[in-house]
Coordinates of C-alpha atoms in Angstrom, one line a residue:
M143 CA 128.8 -92.8 7.7
S144 CA 127.0 -95.7 9.0
G145 CA 126.0 -98.5 6.4
I146 CA 122.0 -97.5 6.7
E147 CA 123.2 -94.0 6.0
Q148 CA 125.2 -94.7 2.8
A149 CA 121.8 -97.2 1.7
A150 CA 119.7 -93.8 2.4
A151 CA 122.1 -91.4 0.9
R152 CA 122.2 -94.0 -2.5
A153 CA 118.6 -94.2 -2.3
A154 CA 118.0 -90.2 -1.8
A155 CA 119.6 -89.5 -5.6
Q156 CA 116.5 -91.2 -6.8
P157 CA 113.8 -91.8 -4.8
E158 CA 111.3 -94.1 -5.9
R159 CA 108.4 -91.5 -5.3
S160 CA 107.8 -88.6 -3.1
G161 CA 105.0 -86.3 -1.8
P162 CA 103.4 -84.7 1.3
L163 CA 103.0 -86.0 4.8
T164 CA 99.4 -87.1 5.8
W165 CA 97.5 -85.2 8.1
V166 CA 98.1 -87.8 11.2
Q167 CA 101.7 -88.2 10.0
Q168 CA 102.2 -84.3 10.4
E169 CA 100.3 -84.5 13.8
W170 CA 102.6 -87.1 15.4
L171 CA 106.0 -86.1 13.9
P172 CA 108.2 -84.9 16.3
A173 CA 109.6 -81.1 15.8
Q174 CA 113.2 -82.5 15.3
P175 CA 112.7 -85.9 14.1
D176 CA 116.6 -86.9 14.2
A177 CA 117.0 -85.4 17.7
R178 CA 114.8 -87.5 20.1
G179 CA 116.6 -89.0 22.6
A180 CA 113.8 -91.1 23.9
S181 CA 111.7 -92.1 20.7
Y182 CA 111.8 -95.7 21.9
E183 CA 109.2 -94.7 24.5
D184 CA 106.5 -94.7 21.5
N185 CA 108.2 -97.4 19.5
M186 CA 105.8 -100.3 18.1
F187 CA 106.9 -104.1 18.6
R188 CA 106.0 -107.7 17.5
E189 CA 107.2 -110.8 17.3
L190 CA 106.3 -114.3 15.6
E191 CA 107.6 -117.5 16.0
L192 CA 108.1 -119.6 12.7
A193 CA 108.8 -123.5 11.8
P194 CA 112.9 -123.4 11.3
L195 CA 113.8 -121.4 7.9
G196 CA 116.6 -120.5 5.8
F197 CA 118.1 -116.8 5.9
E198 CA 118.1 -116.3 2.4
P199 CA 114.2 -117.1 2.4
V200 CA 113.8 -115.2 5.1
R201 CA 115.3 -112.0 3.1
R202 CA 112.9 -112.6 0.3
A203 CA 110.3 -112.7 2.5
V204 CA 111.3 -109.6 4.4
R205 CA 111.9 -107.9 0.5
A206 CA 108.3 -108.6 -0.6
V207 CA 106.6 -107.3 2.7
L208 CA 108.9 -103.8 2.1
A209 CA 107.8 -104.0 -1.5
R210 CA 103.8 -103.8 -0.1
H211 CA 104.2 -101.3 2.6
E212 CA 106.1 -97.9 1.3
I213 CA 105.7 -96.3 4.7
L214 CA 108.7 -98.8 5.9
R215 CA 111.1 -97.5 3.3
S216 CA 110.1 -93.9 3.7
R217 CA 111.9 -91.5 4.9
V218 CA 111.4 -87.6 6.0
V219 CA 112.6 -84.9 4.6
G220 CA 112.5 -81.0 6.1
L221 CA 110.7 -80.0 9.0
G222 CA 107.2 -78.7 10.2
S223 CA 104.7 -77.2 7.1
D224 CA 108.0 -78.1 4.8
A225 CA 108.3 -81.6 5.7
C226 CA 107.6 -84.5 2.7
Q227 CA 107.9 -88.3 2.8
V228 CA 110.4 -89.9 0.4
V229 CA 109.9 -93.4 -0.4
D230 CA 112.9 -95.2 -1.4
P231 CA 113.2 -98.5 -3.7
V232 CA 113.4 -101.7 -2.3
D233 CA 116.9 -102.6 -4.0
P234 CA 119.4 -101.4 -2.5
G235 CA 118.9 -101.3 1.2
Y236 CA 116.3 -103.9 1.8
D237 CA 118.0 -106.7 3.6
R238 CA 119.8 -103.8 5.9
V239 CA 117.1 -103.9 8.2
L240 CA 116.8 -107.5 9.1
E241 CA 120.0 -108.6 11.1
P242 CA 120.7 -112.4 12.2
V243 CA 120.8 -112.5 16.1
A244 CA 122.3 -115.8 17.5
L245 CA 119.1 -117.4 19.7
D246 CA 121.4 -117.7 22.8
G247 CA 121.6 -113.7 22.6
W248 CA 118.1 -113.1 21.8
E249 CA 116.4 -111.3 24.6
E250 CA 119.4 -108.8 25.1
A251 CA 119.3 -108.2 21.0
V252 CA 115.5 -107.6 21.5
S253 CA 115.4 -105.2 24.3
A254 CA 118.3 -103.3 22.8
A255 CA 116.2 -103.2 19.4
R256 CA 113.4 -101.7 21.1
L257 CA 115.3 -99.0 22.5
T258 CA 116.0 -98.0 18.9
S259 CA 115.9 -93.9 18.3
F260 CA 115.2 -94.0 14.8
R261 CA 116.5 -90.8 12.6
L262 CA 113.9 -90.4 10.3
S263 CA 115.5 -88.5 7.7
L264 CA 118.5 -91.2 7.2
E265 CA 117.2 -94.7 7.7
W266 CA 114.0 -96.6 7.4
P267 CA 111.5 -96.7 10.1
L268 CA 111.9 -100.5 10.8
R269 CA 114.1 -102.9 12.3
L270 CA 113.8 -106.6 12.1
L271 CA 115.9 -109.2 14.2
A272 CA 116.4 -112.7 12.9
G273 CA 116.4 -115.4 15.5
T274 CA 119.2 -117.8 14.0
E275 CA 120.4 -121.1 14.8
A276 CA 122.4 -123.6 12.7
G277 CA 121.7 -121.3 9.8
K278 CA 118.0 -121.5 10.5
V279 CA 115.3 -118.5 11.7
S280 CA 112.7 -119.4 14.1
R281 CA 111.9 -116.2 15.3
I282 CA 111.5 -112.5 13.8
A283 CA 111.1 -109.4 15.8
M284 CA 109.9 -106.4 14.6
V285 CA 110.5 -102.7 16.0
V286 CA 108.6 -100.3 13.8
D287 CA 108.8 -96.2 14.9
H288 CA 105.5 -95.0 15.9
W289 CA 105.3 -92.6 13.7
A290 CA 105.3 -94.7 10.8
A291 CA 103.1 -97.5 12.3
D292 CA 100.1 -97.7 14.9
G293 CA 98.7 -100.5 17.0
L294 CA 96.4 -101.9 13.9
G295 CA 99.2 -100.9 11.5
I296 CA 102.1 -103.3 13.5
L297 CA 99.2 -106.1 13.4
A298 CA 99.1 -105.5 9.6
L299 CA 103.0 -106.1 9.2
F300 CA 102.7 -109.0 11.7
D301 CA 100.1 -110.6 9.2
D302 CA 101.8 -110.1 6.3
L303 CA 105.5 -111.3 7.2
T304 CA 103.7 -114.1 8.8
G305 CA 101.8 -115.0 5.1
A306 CA 105.5 -114.2 3.4
L307 CA 107.1 -116.5 5.5
D308 CA 104.6 -119.4 5.0
A309 CA 104.6 -118.9 1.2
E310 CA 108.7 -119.2 1.2
A311 CA 108.1 -122.1 3.4
R312 CA 105.9 -124.0 0.9
G313 CA 107.8 -123.0 -1.9
T314 CA 105.0 -120.9 -3.4
E315 CA 104.4 -117.6 -4.6
W316 CA 103.1 -115.1 -1.8
T317 CA 99.6 -113.7 -2.7
P318 CA 98.7 -110.9 -0.2
A319 CA 95.1 -110.3 0.5
G320 CA 94.3 -107.1 -1.2
P321 CA 95.9 -103.5 -2.0
V322 CA 96.9 -101.5 0.6
E323 CA 96.4 -98.0 1.3
Q324 CA 99.9 -95.8 1.1
P325 CA 100.5 -92.9 2.9
I326 CA 101.3 -90.5 0.0
D327 CA 98.2 -91.7 -2.1
L328 CA 96.3 -90.7 1.1
A329 CA 98.1 -87.5 1.7
R330 CA 97.3 -86.3 -1.5
W331 CA 93.9 -87.3 -1.5
E332 CA 93.7 -84.8 1.6
S333 CA 96.1 -82.1 0.3
A334 CA 95.2 -81.9 -3.3
T335 CA 91.6 -83.1 -4.0
P336 CA 87.8 -81.3 -3.9
A337 CA 86.5 -84.2 -1.9
G338 CA 89.5 -84.0 0.5
A339 CA 88.7 -80.2 1.2
E340 CA 85.2 -80.9 1.4
Y341 CA 85.9 -83.9 4.1
L342 CA 88.2 -81.8 5.8
E343 CA 85.8 -78.6 5.8
R344 CA 83.0 -80.8 7.8
A345 CA 85.5 -82.6 10.2
V346 CA 86.7 -78.9 11.4
A347 CA 83.0 -77.9 11.7
Y348 CA 82.5 -81.0 13.6
W349 CA 85.5 -80.4 16.2
R350 CA 84.1 -76.6 16.5
R351 CA 80.8 -77.8 17.6
Q352 CA 81.9 -80.3 20.1
Y353 CA 84.3 -77.5 21.8
E354 CA 81.6 -74.8 21.9
R355 CA 79.6 -77.9 23.6
L356 CA 82.4 -78.1 26.1
V357 CA 82.3 -74.8 27.0
R358 CA 78.9 -74.3 27.4
G359 CA 78.7 -77.2 29.6
L360 CA 81.8 -76.0 31.7
G361 CA 79.8 -72.6 32.8
D362 CA 82.2 -70.5 34.9
Y363 CA 84.4 -73.2 35.8
R364 CA 88.3 -72.2 35.3
P365 CA 91.6 -73.8 35.8
A366 CA 93.6 -73.3 38.5
A367 CA 96.9 -71.9 37.7
P368 CA 100.1 -74.4 37.9
D369 CA 102.5 -73.6 40.6
E370 CA 105.7 -73.2 38.4
A371 CA 107.9 -72.3 41.2
A372 CA 107.3 -75.9 43.5
R373 CA 108.1 -77.6 40.1
G374 CA 111.6 -76.4 40.3
D375 CA 114.5 -77.1 37.3
A376 CA 113.8 -80.8 37.5
P377 CA 112.2 -83.0 34.5
L378 CA 109.1 -83.8 34.3
L379 CA 107.9 -87.3 34.9
F380 CA 105.2 -89.5 33.8
P381 CA 104.1 -91.9 36.6
G382 CA 101.0 -94.5 36.0
C383 CA 98.7 -97.2 37.9
T384 CA 97.2 -100.1 36.5
M385 CA 93.7 -102.3 37.7
S386 CA 93.4 -105.8 36.4
S387 CA 89.9 -107.4 36.8
V388 CA 87.9 -110.3 35.7
R389 CA 83.8 -108.8 37.4
L390 CA 84.7 -105.6 36.2
A391 CA 85.2 -106.7 32.5
E392 CA 81.7 -109.2 33.3
A393 CA 79.8 -106.0 34.7
A394 CA 80.8 -103.8 31.6
A395 CA 79.6 -106.5 29.5
T396 CA 76.4 -106.6 31.3
V397 CA 75.8 -102.6 30.9
A398 CA 76.7 -103.0 27.5
D399 CA 74.4 -105.9 26.5
R400 CA 71.3 -104.2 28.3
L401 CA 71.6 -100.9 26.4
R402 CA 73.0 -102.4 22.9
V403 CA 75.8 -100.2 22.7
P404 CA 79.7 -101.4 22.3
V405 CA 81.5 -101.6 25.6
A406 CA 83.7 -99.2 24.8
A407 CA 81.0 -96.5 25.4
V408 CA 80.7 -98.1 29.0
Y409 CA 84.2 -97.1 29.8
L410 CA 84.0 -93.9 28.2
A411 CA 81.5 -92.7 29.9
A412 CA 82.7 -93.9 33.1
F413 CA 85.6 -92.3 32.6
S414 CA 84.5 -88.8 31.8
A415 CA 82.3 -89.4 35.2
A416 CA 85.5 -90.0 37.2
I417 CA 86.9 -86.7 35.9
G418 CA 84.1 -84.8 36.5
A419 CA 83.8 -86.0 40.0
A420 CA 87.6 -85.3 40.5
E421 CA 87.4 -82.0 38.9
R422 CA 83.6 -80.8 40.6
V423 CA 82.4 -80.0 36.9
G424 CA 79.1 -80.7 34.8
A425 CA 80.9 -81.7 31.6
V426 CA 84.3 -83.4 30.7
G427 CA 85.9 -83.3 27.2
T428 CA 87.8 -86.4 26.3
F429 CA 90.3 -87.3 23.2
M430 CA 89.2 -90.6 22.3
L431 CA 92.1 -91.9 19.9
A432 CA 90.3 -93.8 17.2
A433 CA 92.4 -95.8 14.4
N434 CA 90.5 -94.4 11.6
R435 CA 90.6 -97.6 9.4
L436 CA 87.1 -97.8 7.3
T437 CA 88.1 -99.3 4.5
P438 CA 89.8 -102.9 3.6
A439 CA 92.8 -101.3 1.9
A440 CA 93.1 -99.0 5.3
L441 CA 92.8 -102.0 7.4
R442 CA 95.9 -103.8 5.4
S443 CA 98.1 -100.5 5.6
V444 CA 101.0 -100.3 8.0
R445 CA 100.4 -96.5 8.2
N446 CA 99.8 -94.7 11.6
A447 CA 95.9 -94.1 11.6
V448 CA 95.9 -93.2 14.8
T449 CA 93.7 -89.9 15.5
P450 CA 92.5 -88.1 18.5
V451 CA 89.0 -86.6 17.8
P452 CA 87.2 -85.1 20.6
V453 CA 84.3 -86.3 22.9
V454 CA 82.1 -84.1 25.3
L455 CA 79.8 -85.7 27.7
A456 CA 77.6 -84.5 30.5
V457 CA 78.8 -85.7 34.1
S458 CA 75.6 -87.2 35.2
P459 CA 74.8 -89.2 38.5
P460 CA 74.6 -92.4 38.8
G461 CA 70.6 -92.3 37.9
G462 CA 71.6 -90.7 34.4
F463 CA 74.4 -92.9 33.3
D464 CA 72.4 -94.8 30.9
E465 CA 71.9 -91.8 28.6
T466 CA 75.4 -90.7 29.0
V467 CA 76.6 -94.3 27.7
A468 CA 74.1 -93.9 24.6
S469 CA 75.6 -90.2 24.1
A470 CA 79.2 -92.0 24.2
A471 CA 78.2 -94.6 22.0
A472 CA 76.8 -91.9 19.3
Q473 CA 79.9 -89.7 19.6
Q474 CA 82.4 -93.4 19.0
M475 CA 80.3 -94.0 15.8
Q476 CA 80.8 -89.8 14.7
A477 CA 84.5 -90.1 15.8
L478 CA 84.9 -92.3 13.1
R479 CA 83.9 -89.9 10.6
Y480 CA 85.7 -86.8 11.9
A481 CA 88.8 -88.1 13.8
N482 CA 90.8 -87.3 10.7
A483 CA 91.6 -83.7 10.0
E484 CA 94.4 -81.3 9.6
F485 CA 95.8 -81.2 13.0
R486 CA 96.9 -77.2 12.6
L487 CA 93.3 -76.6 11.9
T488 CA 91.6 -78.1 14.7
E489 CA 94.7 -76.7 17.0
G490 CA 93.6 -73.6 16.0
V491 CA 89.9 -74.3 16.6
A492 CA 91.2 -75.3 19.9
G493 CA 92.7 -72.3 20.9
E494 CA 90.0 -69.9 19.9
V495 CA 86.9 -71.5 21.4
L496 CA 88.7 -73.1 24.2
G497 CA 91.4 -71.0 25.5
D498 CA 92.6 -71.2 28.7
L499 CA 90.4 -74.6 29.1
R500 CA 92.5 -76.2 26.4
R501 CA 95.1 -78.2 28.4
T502 CA 93.1 -79.0 31.1
S503 CA 92.0 -82.4 33.1
V504 CA 88.7 -81.5 31.7
S505 CA 89.5 -80.9 28.1
S506 CA 92.3 -83.1 27.3
A507 CA 92.5 -86.5 28.9
M508 CA 93.3 -88.9 26.3
F509 CA 90.7 -92.2 26.1
N510 CA 92.3 -95.2 24.2
F511 CA 90.2 -98.6 24.0
M512 CA 92.0 -101.8 22.8
P513 CA 90.6 -105.3 21.9
E514 CA 92.9 -107.7 22.8
S515 CA 92.7 -108.7 19.1
A516 CA 94.8 -105.4 18.3
L517 CA 97.3 -106.5 20.3
R518 CA 98.4 -110.0 19.2
G519 CA 101.7 -111.2 18.8
D520 CA 102.6 -108.7 21.7
R521 CA 103.8 -109.3 25.4
L522 CA 102.4 -107.1 27.9
P523 CA 104.4 -106.1 30.1
A524 CA 104.8 -107.7 33.2
I525 CA 103.8 -105.1 35.7
V526 CA 100.1 -105.8 33.7
T527 CA 100.0 -109.1 33.4
E528 CA 101.3 -110.0 36.9
A529 CA 98.9 -107.6 38.6
P530 CA 96.7 -108.7 41.3
L531 CA 92.8 -108.6 40.6
D532 CA 91.0 -105.3 41.6
V533 CA 94.1 -104.0 43.3
V534 CA 95.5 -100.9 41.9
E535 CA 99.2 -101.0 41.1
P536 CA 101.8 -98.7 40.5
M537 CA 103.5 -98.6 36.8
P538 CA 107.3 -98.0 36.4
V539 CA 107.6 -93.8 35.9
R540 CA 108.4 -92.9 32.5
A541 CA 110.8 -90.4 31.1
A542 CA 107.9 -89.2 28.3
A543 CA 104.3 -89.9 27.7
A544 CA 100.7 -88.2 27.2
D545 CA 100.0 -85.9 29.6
R546 CA 96.9 -87.7 30.5
M547 CA 96.1 -90.8 28.9
F548 CA 93.5 -93.9 30.1
M549 CA 93.8 -96.7 28.1
I550 CA 91.8 -100.2 28.5
I551 CA 92.7 -103.4 27.2
M552 CA 90.0 -105.9 26.9
Q553 CA 91.3 -109.6 27.3
R554 CA 89.5 -112.8 26.8
D555 CA 88.4 -113.0 30.8
R556 CA 89.4 -109.6 32.1
V557 CA 89.9 -105.9 31.2
I558 CA 93.2 -104.1 32.1
M559 CA 92.9 -100.3 33.1
T560 CA 95.8 -98.4 33.0
M561 CA 96.4 -94.6 33.4
R562 CA 99.2 -92.5 32.7
W563 CA 100.0 -88.5 33.4
R564 CA 102.3 -85.9 33.7
E565 CA 103.2 -85.5 37.3
D566 CA 102.5 -81.4 37.8
T567 CA 98.7 -82.6 36.6
T568 CA 95.9 -82.8 38.8
W569 CA 96.2 -86.5 38.2
Q570 CA 99.0 -86.8 40.6
R571 CA 96.6 -86.8 43.2
F572 CA 93.3 -88.0 41.6
A573 CA 94.4 -90.7 39.4
E574 CA 93.9 -93.5 41.9
P575 CA 90.9 -92.1 43.4
M576 CA 89.5 -91.7 39.7
L577 CA 90.4 -95.4 38.6
R578 CA 88.8 -96.6 41.5
H579 CA 85.8 -94.6 41.1
L580 CA 85.4 -95.8 37.4
A581 CA 85.5 -99.5 38.5
D582 CA 82.7 -98.7 41.4
L583 CA 80.6 -96.7 38.8
I584 CA 80.5 -99.7 36.5
L585 CA 79.9 -102.5 39.2
Y586 CA 77.1 -100.3 40.4
Q587 CA 75.5 -99.9 37.3
A588 CA 75.6 -103.6 36.3
A589 CA 73.8 -104.6 39.9
P590 CA 72.6 -101.2 41.8
G591 CA 73.0 -101.2 45.2
S592 CA 71.3 -99.4 47.8
R593 CA 73.9 -96.6 47.7
P594 CA 75.6 -95.4 44.5
P595 CA 79.4 -94.9 44.7
E596 CA 80.9 -91.7 46.1
F597 CA 84.2 -90.3 44.6
G598 CA 87.0 -90.9 47.1
G599 CA 84.5 -93.3 49.2

C-alpha cells in the first residue's frame, strides 16, 4: 500500500465530515472514478513563483490552505447514486500532497504531475510540487482533478496559496479574504432543504421550456443516422482547431458596445449562426458552460462549479443578428440563475422532450467563454499562443474530450477560439468552415459591407 493509500486508510476510520455530493459533482464524477486511464486530460493546473522560502514555512502555508478548503482533502466513497464525499482531517496526511523537486528537473516533474490519474476514493484530488534549490522553495506547481475544481476554482486556490505563502514570508498570520462555500454544505442545501427543492423545481422547469423551444424551432428536422460500420473497431479520437485574431476581438467589442451587451453574447450568437448554417436549421440549442458563482463565498471556493445550461437561439440572417445577440445576452443572464440543477432530472427532461435530437450538433454543442482573468497563472499551449493570426491551425488530437466544444479565450489584445470534436460527428467536416464563418459574421456586423458572408464562401 502506497503512502497516500495508508494516509487515506487511517483517515477513513474517523472522517472529519461526510455527506452527499453536490449536483455538479454528480454530473462530472466518472462512473468508475478509480479506473480512469486518462483523467489527466481534464486536470486543472497552475504554477506560481515566489521569493525563496524555506520548506517548513511552505508546509505550514499548504496546511493552512488545506484546512480552509475541504474539497482538497475529500474522497469519494461509493458509486452512482450511492456516492458520497468524505472529508479527511488535515492531520495526518496534509504534507503527503507536497513533494520537493530539484529545480534542475522541474519541467520533467511538472509534466509528469500533470498526467496524474487521481484515484478519488483513495487519495486527495491535489498534487503540489515545490521547486527547491539549496533548501529554499521558489516555485509551486498545483495539479487538481477537474472533478474537484474548475477554471475559477483553481484561481481561488492560486490566490489563497499565494496569500498564505506571503504571510509565512512576512512572519505574520494569514488572514483569508472571507469564508468559502464548502461542497458538503452546498450539497445539503440542495438535497435537504425546502429552499433547495423549490430552486430545483424552477431550474428544471426552465430547462424544459428551453428544450421545448428548440423542438419547435427545429420543426421537421431529423438527424442523419451515424455510420457505425464505417467507424470499425478503432477508438474514437478528438481532433481540434484554433484561430487567434486581434481584429476579430476588436470587431466583437465594437458590436457589444453598440448593443450594450457582454461580448460573450456576440460570440455565442455567431457560434449558433455557424452551427445553423452548417446544419441548415432555423434554431440551435447549445450548452453554455457557466461557472455558477454568485456569492463571495462561492467565488472564493475551490469546488467545481462548472455547470451547463441550454441556450436556444433562432438562426437569423446577418440582418437579424442584433436581435439574436440580444437574445443570447438575456439567456446568459438566465443561465446564471438556472444553470445548477440535478443532472439526472435534466437528463430525463432532455430525453423526454428531445428524443433522438438529444446528441446532435444542433442541440448538444458546448460554448465556453473564458476571460483572461480566469486563466491567470496558467500557460496556454504553444499551439495556441504561437498560432498565426487569422489562420485556422490544427490542434493536437486528444484521446478524450467533449463531443463538441467551442471555447473563447479573451486576452488583452486578441481572442483565441478553439474547437474540439469527436471525429464521428458532423464537425469533422464542418469545424473549420464554422470557425471561419463565425469570424466573418462578426467582422461583417462590426463594419457591414455590400455582401454578408456566406457559409463556406
